[in-house]
Structure formats: structure tokens, C-alpha cells
PDB file of C-alpha atoms in Angstrom:
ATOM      1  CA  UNK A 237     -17.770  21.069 -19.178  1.00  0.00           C
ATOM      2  CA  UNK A 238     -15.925  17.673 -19.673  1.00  0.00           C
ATOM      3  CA  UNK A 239     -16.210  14.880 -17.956  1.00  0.00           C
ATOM      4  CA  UNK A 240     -13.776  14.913 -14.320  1.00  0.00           C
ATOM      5  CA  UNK A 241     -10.807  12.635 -14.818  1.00  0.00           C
ATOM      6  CA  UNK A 242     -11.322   9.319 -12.187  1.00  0.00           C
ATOM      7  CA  UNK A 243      -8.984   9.654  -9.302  1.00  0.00           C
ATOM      8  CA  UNK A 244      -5.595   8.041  -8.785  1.00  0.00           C
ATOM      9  CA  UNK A 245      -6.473   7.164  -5.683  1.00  0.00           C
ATOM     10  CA  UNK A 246      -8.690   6.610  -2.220  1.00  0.00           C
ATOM     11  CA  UNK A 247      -8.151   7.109   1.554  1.00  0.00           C
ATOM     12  CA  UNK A 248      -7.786   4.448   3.802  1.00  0.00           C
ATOM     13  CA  UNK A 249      -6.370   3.687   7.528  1.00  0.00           C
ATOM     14  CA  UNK A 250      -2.495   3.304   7.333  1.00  0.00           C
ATOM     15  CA  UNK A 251      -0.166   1.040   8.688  1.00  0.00           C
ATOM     16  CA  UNK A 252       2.228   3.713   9.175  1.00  0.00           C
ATOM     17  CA  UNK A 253       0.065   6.046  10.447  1.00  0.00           C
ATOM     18  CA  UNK A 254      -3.812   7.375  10.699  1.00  0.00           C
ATOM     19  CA  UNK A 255      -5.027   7.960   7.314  1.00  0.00           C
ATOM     20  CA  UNK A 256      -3.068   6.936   4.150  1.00  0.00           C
ATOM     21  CA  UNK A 257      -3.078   7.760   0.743  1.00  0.00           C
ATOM     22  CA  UNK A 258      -3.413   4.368  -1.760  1.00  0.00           C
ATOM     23  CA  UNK A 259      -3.346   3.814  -5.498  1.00  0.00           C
ATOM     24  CA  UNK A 260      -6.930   3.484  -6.551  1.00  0.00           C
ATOM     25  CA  UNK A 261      -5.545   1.791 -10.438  1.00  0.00           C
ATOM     26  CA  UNK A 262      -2.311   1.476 -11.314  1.00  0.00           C
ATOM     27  CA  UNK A 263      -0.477   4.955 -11.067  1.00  0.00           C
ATOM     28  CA  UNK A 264       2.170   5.467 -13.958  1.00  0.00           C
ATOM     29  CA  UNK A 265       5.725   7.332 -12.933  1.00  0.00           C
ATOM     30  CA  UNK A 266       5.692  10.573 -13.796  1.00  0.00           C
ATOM     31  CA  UNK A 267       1.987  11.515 -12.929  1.00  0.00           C
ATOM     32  CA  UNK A 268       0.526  14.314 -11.250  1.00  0.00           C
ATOM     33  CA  UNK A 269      -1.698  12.138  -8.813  1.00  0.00           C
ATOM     34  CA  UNK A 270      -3.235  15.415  -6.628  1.00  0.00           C
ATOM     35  CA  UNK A 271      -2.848  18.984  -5.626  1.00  0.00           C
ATOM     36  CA  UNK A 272      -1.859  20.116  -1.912  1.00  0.00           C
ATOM     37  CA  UNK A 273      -4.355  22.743  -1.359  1.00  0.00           C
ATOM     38  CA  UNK A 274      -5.616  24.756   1.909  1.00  0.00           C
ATOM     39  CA  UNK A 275      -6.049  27.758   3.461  1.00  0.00           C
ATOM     40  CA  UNK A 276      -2.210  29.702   1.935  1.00  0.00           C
ATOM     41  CA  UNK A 277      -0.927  31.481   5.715  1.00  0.00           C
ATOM     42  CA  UNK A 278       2.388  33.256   6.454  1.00  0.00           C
ATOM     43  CA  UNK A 279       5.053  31.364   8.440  1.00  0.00           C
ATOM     44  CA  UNK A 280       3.810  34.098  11.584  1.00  0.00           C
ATOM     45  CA  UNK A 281       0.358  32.346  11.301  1.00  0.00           C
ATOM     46  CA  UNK A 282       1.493  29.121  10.995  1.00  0.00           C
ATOM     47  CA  UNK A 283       3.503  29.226  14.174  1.00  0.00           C
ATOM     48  CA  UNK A 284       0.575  30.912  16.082  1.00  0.00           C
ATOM     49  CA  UNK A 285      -1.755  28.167  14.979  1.00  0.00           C
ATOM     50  CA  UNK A 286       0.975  25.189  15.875  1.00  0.00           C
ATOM     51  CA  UNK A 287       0.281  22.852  17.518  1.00  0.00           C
ATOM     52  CA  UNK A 288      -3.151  22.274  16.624  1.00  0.00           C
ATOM     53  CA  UNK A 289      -3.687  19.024  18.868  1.00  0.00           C
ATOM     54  CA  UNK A 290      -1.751  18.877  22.786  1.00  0.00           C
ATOM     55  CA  UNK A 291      -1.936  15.179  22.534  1.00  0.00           C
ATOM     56  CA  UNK A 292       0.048  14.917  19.066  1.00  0.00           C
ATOM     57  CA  UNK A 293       2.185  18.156  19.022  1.00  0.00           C
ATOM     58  CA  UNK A 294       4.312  17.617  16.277  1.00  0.00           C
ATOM     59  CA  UNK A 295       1.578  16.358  13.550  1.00  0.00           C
ATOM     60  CA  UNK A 296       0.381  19.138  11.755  1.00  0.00           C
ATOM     61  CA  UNK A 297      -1.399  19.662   7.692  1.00  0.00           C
ATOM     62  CA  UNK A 298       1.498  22.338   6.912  1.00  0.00           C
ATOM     63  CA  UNK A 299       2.980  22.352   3.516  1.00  0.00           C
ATOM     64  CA  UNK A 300       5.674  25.491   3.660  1.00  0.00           C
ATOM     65  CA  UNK A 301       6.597  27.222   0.299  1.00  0.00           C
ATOM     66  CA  UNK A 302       9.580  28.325  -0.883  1.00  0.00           C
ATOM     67  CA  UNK A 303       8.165  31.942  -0.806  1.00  0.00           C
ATOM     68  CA  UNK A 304       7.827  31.770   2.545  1.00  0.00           C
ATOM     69  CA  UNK A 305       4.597  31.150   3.157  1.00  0.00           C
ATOM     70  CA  UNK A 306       2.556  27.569   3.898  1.00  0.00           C
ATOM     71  CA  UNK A 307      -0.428  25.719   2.848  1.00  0.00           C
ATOM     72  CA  UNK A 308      -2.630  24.565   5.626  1.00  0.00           C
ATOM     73  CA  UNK A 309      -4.134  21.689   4.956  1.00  0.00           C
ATOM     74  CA  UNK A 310      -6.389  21.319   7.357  1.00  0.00           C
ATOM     75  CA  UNK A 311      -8.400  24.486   6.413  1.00  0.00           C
ATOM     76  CA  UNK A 312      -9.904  23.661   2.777  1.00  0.00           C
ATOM     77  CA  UNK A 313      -7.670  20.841   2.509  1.00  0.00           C
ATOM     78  CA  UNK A 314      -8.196  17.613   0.519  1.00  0.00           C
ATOM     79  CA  UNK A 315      -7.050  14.397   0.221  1.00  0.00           C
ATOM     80  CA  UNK A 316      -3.402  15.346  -0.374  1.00  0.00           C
ATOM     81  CA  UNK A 317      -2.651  15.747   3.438  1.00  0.00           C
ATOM     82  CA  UNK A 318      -3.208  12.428   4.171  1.00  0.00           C
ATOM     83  CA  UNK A 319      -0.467  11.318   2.354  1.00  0.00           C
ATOM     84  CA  UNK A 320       2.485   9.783   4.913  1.00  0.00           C
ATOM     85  CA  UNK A 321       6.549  10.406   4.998  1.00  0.00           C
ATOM     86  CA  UNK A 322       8.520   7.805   3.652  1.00  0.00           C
ATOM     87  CA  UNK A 323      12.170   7.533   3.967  1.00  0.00           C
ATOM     88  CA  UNK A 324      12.171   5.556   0.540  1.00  0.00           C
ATOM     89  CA  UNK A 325       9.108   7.716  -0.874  1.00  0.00           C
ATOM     90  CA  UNK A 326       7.492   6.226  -4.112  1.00  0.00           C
ATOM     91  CA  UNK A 327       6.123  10.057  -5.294  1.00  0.00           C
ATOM     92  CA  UNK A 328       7.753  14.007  -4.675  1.00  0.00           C
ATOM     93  CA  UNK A 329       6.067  17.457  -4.203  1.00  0.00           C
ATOM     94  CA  UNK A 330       6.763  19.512  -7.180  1.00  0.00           C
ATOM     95  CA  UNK A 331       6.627  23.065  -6.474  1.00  0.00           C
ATOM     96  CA  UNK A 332       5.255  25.143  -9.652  1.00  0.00           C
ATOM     97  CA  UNK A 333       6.110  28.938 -10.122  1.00  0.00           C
ATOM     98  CA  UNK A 334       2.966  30.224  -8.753  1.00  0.00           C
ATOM     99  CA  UNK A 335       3.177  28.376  -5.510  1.00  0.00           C
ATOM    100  CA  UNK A 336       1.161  25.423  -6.052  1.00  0.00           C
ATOM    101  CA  UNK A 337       2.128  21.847  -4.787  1.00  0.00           C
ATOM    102  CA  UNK A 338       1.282  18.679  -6.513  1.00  0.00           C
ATOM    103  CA  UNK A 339       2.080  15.718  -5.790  1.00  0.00           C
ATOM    104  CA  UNK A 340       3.897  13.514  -8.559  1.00  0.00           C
ATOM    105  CA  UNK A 341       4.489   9.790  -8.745  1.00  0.00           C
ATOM    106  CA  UNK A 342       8.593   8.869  -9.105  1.00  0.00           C
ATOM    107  CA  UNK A 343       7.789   5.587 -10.357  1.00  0.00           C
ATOM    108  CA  UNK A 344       5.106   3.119 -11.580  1.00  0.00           C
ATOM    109  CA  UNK A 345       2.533   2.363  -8.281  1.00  0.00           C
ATOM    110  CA  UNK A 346       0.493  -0.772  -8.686  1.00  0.00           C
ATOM    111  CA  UNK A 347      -3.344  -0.830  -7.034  1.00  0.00           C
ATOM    112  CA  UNK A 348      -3.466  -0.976  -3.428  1.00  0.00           C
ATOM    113  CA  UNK A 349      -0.334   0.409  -2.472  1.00  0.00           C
ATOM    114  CA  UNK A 350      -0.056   3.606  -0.184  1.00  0.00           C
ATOM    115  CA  UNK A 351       1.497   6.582  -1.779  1.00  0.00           C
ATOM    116  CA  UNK A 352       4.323   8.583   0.616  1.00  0.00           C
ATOM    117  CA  UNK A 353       7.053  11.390  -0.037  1.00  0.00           C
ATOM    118  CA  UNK A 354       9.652  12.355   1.528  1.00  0.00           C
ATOM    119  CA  UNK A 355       8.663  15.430   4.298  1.00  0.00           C
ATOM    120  CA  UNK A 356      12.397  16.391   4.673  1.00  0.00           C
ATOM    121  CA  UNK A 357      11.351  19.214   7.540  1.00  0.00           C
ATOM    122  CA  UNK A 358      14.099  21.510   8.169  1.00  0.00           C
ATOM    123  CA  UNK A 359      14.269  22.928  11.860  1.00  0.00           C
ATOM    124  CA  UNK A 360      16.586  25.338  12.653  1.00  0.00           C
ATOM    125  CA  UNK A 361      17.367  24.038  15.993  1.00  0.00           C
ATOM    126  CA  UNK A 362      20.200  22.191  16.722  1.00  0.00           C
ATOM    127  CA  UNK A 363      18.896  18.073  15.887  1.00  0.00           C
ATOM    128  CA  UNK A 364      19.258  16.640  19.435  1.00  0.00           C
ATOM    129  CA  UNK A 365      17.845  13.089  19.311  1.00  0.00           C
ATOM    130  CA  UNK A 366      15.256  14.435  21.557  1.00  0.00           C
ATOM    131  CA  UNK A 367      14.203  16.559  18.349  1.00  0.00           C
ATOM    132  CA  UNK A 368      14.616  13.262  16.270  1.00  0.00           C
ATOM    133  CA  UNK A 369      12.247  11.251  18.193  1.00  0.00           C
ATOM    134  CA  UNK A 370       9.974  14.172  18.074  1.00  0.00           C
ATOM    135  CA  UNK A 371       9.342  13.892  14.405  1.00  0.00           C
ATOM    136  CA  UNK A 372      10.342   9.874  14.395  1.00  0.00           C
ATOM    137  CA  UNK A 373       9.543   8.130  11.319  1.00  0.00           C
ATOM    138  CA  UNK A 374       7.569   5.257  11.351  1.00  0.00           C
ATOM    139  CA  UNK A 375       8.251   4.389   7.375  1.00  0.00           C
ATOM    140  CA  UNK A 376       9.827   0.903   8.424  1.00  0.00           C
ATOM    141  CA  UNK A 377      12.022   0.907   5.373  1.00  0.00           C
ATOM    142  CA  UNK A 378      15.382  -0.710   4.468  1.00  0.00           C
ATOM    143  CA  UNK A 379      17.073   2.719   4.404  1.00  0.00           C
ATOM    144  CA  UNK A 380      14.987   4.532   7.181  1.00  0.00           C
ATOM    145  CA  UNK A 381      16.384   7.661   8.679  1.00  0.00           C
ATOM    146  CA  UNK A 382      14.158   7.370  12.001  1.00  0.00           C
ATOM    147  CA  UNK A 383      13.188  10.903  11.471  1.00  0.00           C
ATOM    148  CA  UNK A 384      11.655  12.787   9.219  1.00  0.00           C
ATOM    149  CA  UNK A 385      13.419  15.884   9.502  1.00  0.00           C
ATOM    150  CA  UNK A 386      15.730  16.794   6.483  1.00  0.00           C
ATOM    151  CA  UNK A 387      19.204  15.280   6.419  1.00  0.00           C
ATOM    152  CA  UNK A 388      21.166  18.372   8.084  1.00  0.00           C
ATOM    153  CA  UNK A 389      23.488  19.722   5.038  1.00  0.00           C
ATOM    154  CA  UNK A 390      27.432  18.322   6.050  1.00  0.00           C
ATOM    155  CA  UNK A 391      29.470  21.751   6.153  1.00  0.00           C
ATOM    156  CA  UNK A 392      33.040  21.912   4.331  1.00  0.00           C
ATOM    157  CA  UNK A 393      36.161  21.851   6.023  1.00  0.00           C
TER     158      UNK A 393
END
């Protein structure tokens, strides 16, 4: 048994929103900071568990696949789901072939500062700004979308 590697990083309250993710040392691009893990569901199970909390509806520790199923993080989760959105995200999910998610830094992140990616949730419903302010984004940055629902796809005339 080796020695554990030290973490990339430590929890702390966000400015954006509850918990945050930050940069324990100075994170590299290109590294693998943390796994997404929990309790892997089926999209059935997932909707019969949503929403897990009446007073915040639309905040949930879901992580879907592109198998179709989703990682629920807040059943043997760790760390990972405290990590915010960010409309101008400083890390990605990478999705490996056997249905794991880690999360991977897209460019060097000094000490102290919190670590986001983009959510880019896709609804199937029609995005009403109703739906919009549902899942508003609180990110504050230069290029915010005010959601974080994924950019509907423009179709071709």
C-alpha cells in the first residue's frame, strides 16, 4: 500500500452558493482533481427521488450519464458534489468508458480559488424564462448565461 496522494483541494462556504469546492495548492491544467461518485440510479429513480428538499426544488447531487443512468451524489457521495456551475468554468467532467466522472482542471488554478464547471442541464421542456430563473445562475461572470441549463442547440433553416 502506497502512500494516498494529498488532495487538490478542501470544502469551504461559497460565495456563489452553499458549499464550494477550492484549490487546496496550486492545481495544474490538465489534472484529474476528484471523482463524482454516489449511489449509480436509473433516470426512473432519479425522477422519483427529485426533489429531495420542498424549500430548494431545483438543487439536487445528480450527475446523469450518457448511458442513461445518473450518479447520486448525495448517497455515498464525496466532495465532488460540492463543486458549483460556472458560466466561465475553470475545470470539465470527463466522462470515461465505463461510466465514471472525474472532474479535470482546464487550466492552471492558483490556492484559494473555488473550482466550478459548467452543469449545461438539458430539459426537454420548452425554456420559458420561468424555467430559466428556475435553474438561475449565480456565477456572476463577464459572460454569464443567467441559467445553467445548456445553451438550447440553434436548428437549421
Amino acid at each position: 500500500m502506497g502512500i494516498p496522494p494529498k488532495p487538490w483541494h478542501v470544502v469551504k462556504r461559497s460565495r456563489i452558493h452553499g458549499n464550494g469546492i477550492y484549490a487546496k495548492r496550486k492545481i495544474p491544467a490538465g489534472v484529474r482533481i476528484m471523482e463524482y461518485i454516489g449511489e449509480l440510479i436509473s433516470s426512473a429513480e432519479a425522477d422519483r427521488r427529485h426533489p429531495v428538499n420542498p424549500d430548494d426544488p431545483f438543487h439536487t447531487f445528480f450527475f446523469a450519464l450518457g448511458n442513461g443512468k445518473v450518479i447520486d451524489g448525495s448517497q455515498g457521495g464525496n466532495d465532488a458534489r460540492w463543486i458549483n456551475h460556472s458560466c466561465e468554468p475553470n475545470c470539465e467532467t470527463e466522462e470515461t468508458d465505463d461510466g465514471r466522472i472525474f472532474v479535470v482542471s482546464l487550466q492552471p488554478i492558483p490556492r484559494g480559488e473555488e473550482l466550478f464547471y459548467d452543469y449545461g442541464l438539458v430539459i426537454d421542456a420548452r425554456y420559458t424564462q420561468k424555467l430559466k430563473d428556475e435553474y438561475k445562475c449565480l456565477c456572476g461572470s463577464a459572460h454569464c448565461r443567467g441559467t445553467m441549463l445548456a445553451p438550447k442547440a440553434r436548428k437549421r433553416k
